[in-house]
Amino acid sequence: MQVVGGENTDCPWPKALPFHKESIVLDLIYRETELLRKAKREGCLAYDGMEMLIQQAALSFSKWTGRKPPIDEMKDK
């Protein structure tokens, strides 16, 4: 079994499989990982898990309050 994420610094992406420059890579871990570094080196857009968390929070904020979420402020925290 291969464990990825957490303290494991290995990149789960197969070495023989190139990234496509049009790809968007999202890692669920809340920091930059080796997967994201590799994707960025290959010219991809790459986001850590914080972006997903912020977008989920923004959707919840909008549904609960009926107002536009302050995404820039959320990202500053």
JSON list of C-alpha atoms in Angstrom, two decimals:
[
{"chain": "A", "resi": 1, "resn": "MET", "atom": "CA", "xyz": [0.00, 0.00, 0.00]},
{"chain": "A", "resi": 2, "resn": "GLN", "atom": "CA", "xyz": [1.29, 3.46, -0.89]},
{"chain": "A", "resi": 3, "resn": "VAL", "atom": "CA", "xyz": [0.56, 6.24, 1.58]},
{"chain": "A", "resi": 4, "resn": "VAL", "atom": "CA", "xyz": [0.61, 9.78, 0.23]},
{"chain": "A", "resi": 5, "resn": "GLY", "atom": "CA", "xyz": [0.13, 13.07, 1.99]},
{"chain": "A", "resi": 6, "resn": "GLY", "atom": "CA", "xyz": [0.74, 14.04, 5.57]},
{"chain": "A", "resi": 7, "resn": "GLU", "atom": "CA", "xyz": [4.41, 13.69, 6.39]},
{"chain": "A", "resi": 8, "resn": "ASN", "atom": "CA", "xyz": [5.14, 11.63, 3.28]},
{"chain": "A", "resi": 9, "resn": "THR", "atom": "CA", "xyz": [7.07, 13.87, 0.87]},
{"chain": "A", "resi": 10, "resn": "ASP", "atom": "CA", "xyz": [6.94, 11.52, -2.12]},
{"chain": "A", "resi": 11, "resn": "CYS", "atom": "CA", "xyz": [5.09, 12.66, -5.20]},
{"chain": "A", "resi": 12, "resn": "PRO", "atom": "CA", "xyz": [2.30, 10.19, -6.10]},
{"chain": "A", "resi": 13, "resn": "TRP", "atom": "CA", "xyz": [2.35, 11.21, -9.78]},
{"chain": "A", "resi": 14, "resn": "PRO", "atom": "CA", "xyz": [4.04, 8.55, -11.98]},
{"chain": "A", "resi": 15, "resn": "LYS", "atom": "CA", "xyz": [7.44, 9.76, -13.17]},
{"chain": "A", "resi": 16, "resn": "ALA", "atom": "CA", "xyz": [6.80, 8.45, -16.70]},
{"chain": "A", "resi": 17, "resn": "LEU", "atom": "CA", "xyz": [3.53, 10.34, -17.06]},
{"chain": "A", "resi": 18, "resn": "PRO", "atom": "CA", "xyz": [3.97, 14.01, -18.03]},
{"chain": "A", "resi": 19, "resn": "PHE", "atom": "CA", "xyz": [1.64, 16.76, -16.89]},
{"chain": "A", "resi": 20, "resn": "HIS", "atom": "CA", "xyz": [-0.25, 18.67, -19.58]},
{"chain": "A", "resi": 21, "resn": "LYS", "atom": "CA", "xyz": [0.24, 22.43, -19.42]},
{"chain": "A", "resi": 22, "resn": "GLU", "atom": "CA", "xyz": [-3.55, 22.92, -19.54]},
{"chain": "A", "resi": 23, "resn": "SER", "atom": "CA", "xyz": [-4.01, 20.82, -16.40]},
{"chain": "A", "resi": 24, "resn": "ILE", "atom": "CA", "xyz": [-5.20, 22.11, -13.06]},
{"chain": "A", "resi": 25, "resn": "VAL", "atom": "CA", "xyz": [-3.78, 20.14, -10.14]},
{"chain": "A", "resi": 26, "resn": "LEU", "atom": "CA", "xyz": [-5.45, 20.26, -6.73]},
{"chain": "A", "resi": 27, "resn": "ASP", "atom": "CA", "xyz": [-3.97, 18.61, -3.66]},
{"chain": "A", "resi": 28, "resn": "LEU", "atom": "CA", "xyz": [-6.16, 18.29, -0.59]},
{"chain": "A", "resi": 29, "resn": "ILE", "atom": "CA", "xyz": [-3.27, 18.96, 1.81]},
{"chain": "A", "resi": 30, "resn": "TYR", "atom": "CA", "xyz": [-3.25, 22.55, 3.16]},
{"chain": "A", "resi": 31, "resn": "ARG", "atom": "CA", "xyz": [0.32, 23.34, 2.09]},
{"chain": "A", "resi": 32, "resn": "GLU", "atom": "CA", "xyz": [2.48, 23.09, -0.99]},
{"chain": "A", "resi": 33, "resn": "THR", "atom": "CA", "xyz": [3.46, 19.48, -1.64]},
{"chain": "A", "resi": 34, "resn": "GLU", "atom": "CA", "xyz": [5.91, 17.82, -3.97]},
{"chain": "A", "resi": 35, "resn": "LEU", "atom": "CA", "xyz": [3.00, 17.06, -6.31]},
{"chain": "A", "resi": 36, "resn": "LEU", "atom": "CA", "xyz": [2.15, 20.77, -6.54]},
{"chain": "A", "resi": 37, "resn": "ARG", "atom": "CA", "xyz": [5.80, 21.78, -6.99]},
{"chain": "A", "resi": 38, "resn": "LYS", "atom": "CA", "xyz": [6.16, 19.27, -9.84]},
{"chain": "A", "resi": 39, "resn": "ALA", "atom": "CA", "xyz": [2.93, 20.46, -11.47]},
{"chain": "A", "resi": 40, "resn": "LYS", "atom": "CA", "xyz": [4.05, 24.11, -11.27]},
{"chain": "A", "resi": 41, "resn": "ARG", "atom": "CA", "xyz": [7.44, 23.26, -12.78]},
{"chain": "A", "resi": 42, "resn": "GLU", "atom": "CA", "xyz": [5.55, 21.68, -15.70]},
{"chain": "A", "resi": 43, "resn": "GLY", "atom": "CA", "xyz": [3.50, 24.86, -16.22]},
{"chain": "A", "resi": 44, "resn": "CYS", "atom": "CA", "xyz": [0.21, 23.72, -14.66]},
{"chain": "A", "resi": 45, "resn": "LEU", "atom": "CA", "xyz": [-2.05, 25.70, -12.40]},
{"chain": "A", "resi": 46, "resn": "ALA", "atom": "CA", "xyz": [-1.67, 24.12, -8.97]},
{"chain": "A", "resi": 47, "resn": "TYR", "atom": "CA", "xyz": [-3.60, 24.71, -5.75]},
{"chain": "A", "resi": 48, "resn": "ASP", "atom": "CA", "xyz": [-3.28, 23.27, -2.27]},
{"chain": "A", "resi": 49, "resn": "GLY", "atom": "CA", "xyz": [-6.27, 22.15, -0.19]},
{"chain": "A", "resi": 50, "resn": "MET", "atom": "CA", "xyz": [-6.75, 25.59, 1.35]},
{"chain": "A", "resi": 51, "resn": "GLU", "atom": "CA", "xyz": [-8.30, 26.82, -1.90]},
{"chain": "A", "resi": 52, "resn": "MET", "atom": "CA", "xyz": [-10.92, 24.06, -1.78]},
{"chain": "A", "resi": 53, "resn": "LEU", "atom": "CA", "xyz": [-11.64, 24.77, 1.89]},
{"chain": "A", "resi": 54, "resn": "ILE", "atom": "CA", "xyz": [-12.08, 28.49, 1.15]},
{"chain": "A", "resi": 55, "resn": "GLN", "atom": "CA", "xyz": [-14.44, 27.81, -1.77]},
{"chain": "A", "resi": 56, "resn": "GLN", "atom": "CA", "xyz": [-16.52, 25.43, 0.36]},
{"chain": "A", "resi": 57, "resn": "ALA", "atom": "CA", "xyz": [-16.69, 28.05, 3.13]},
{"chain": "A", "resi": 58, "resn": "ALA", "atom": "CA", "xyz": [-17.65, 30.72, 0.61]},
{"chain": "A", "resi": 59, "resn": "LEU", "atom": "CA", "xyz": [-20.51, 28.61, -0.73]},
{"chain": "A", "resi": 60, "resn": "SER", "atom": "CA", "xyz": [-21.75, 27.94, 2.81]},
{"chain": "A", "resi": 61, "resn": "PHE", "atom": "CA", "xyz": [-21.49, 31.64, 3.69]},
{"chain": "A", "resi": 62, "resn": "SER", "atom": "CA", "xyz": [-23.54, 32.55, 0.62]},
{"chain": "A", "resi": 63, "resn": "LYS", "atom": "CA", "xyz": [-26.23, 29.95, 1.32]},
{"chain": "A", "resi": 64, "resn": "TRP", "atom": "CA", "xyz": [-26.55, 30.89, 5.00]},
{"chain": "A", "resi": 65, "resn": "THR", "atom": "CA", "xyz": [-26.46, 34.68, 4.65]},
{"chain": "A", "resi": 66, "resn": "GLY", "atom": "CA", "xyz": [-27.63, 35.33, 1.09]},
{"chain": "A", "resi": 67, "resn": "ARG", "atom": "CA", "xyz": [-24.63, 37.65, 0.70]},
{"chain": "A", "resi": 68, "resn": "LYS", "atom": "CA", "xyz": [-21.53, 37.51, -1.44]},
{"chain": "A", "resi": 69, "resn": "PRO", "atom": "CA", "xyz": [-18.72, 35.89, 0.55]},
{"chain": "A", "resi": 70, "resn": "PRO", "atom": "CA", "xyz": [-15.58, 37.93, 1.36]},
{"chain": "A", "resi": 71, "resn": "ILE", "atom": "CA", "xyz": [-13.21, 35.49, -0.37]},
{"chain": "A", "resi": 72, "resn": "ASP", "atom": "CA", "xyz": [-10.22, 37.87, -0.37]},
{"chain": "A", "resi": 73, "resn": "GLU", "atom": "CA", "xyz": [-10.58, 38.33, 3.38]},
{"chain": "A", "resi": 74, "resn": "MET", "atom": "CA", "xyz": [-10.90, 34.58, 3.85]},
{"chain": "A", "resi": 75, "resn": "LYS", "atom": "CA", "xyz": [-7.65, 34.05, 1.98]},
{"chain": "A", "resi": 76, "resn": "ASP", "atom": "CA", "xyz": [-5.84, 36.63, 4.15]},
{"chain": "A", "resi": 77, "resn": "LYS", "atom": "CA", "xyz": [-6.54, 34.72, 7.38]}
]
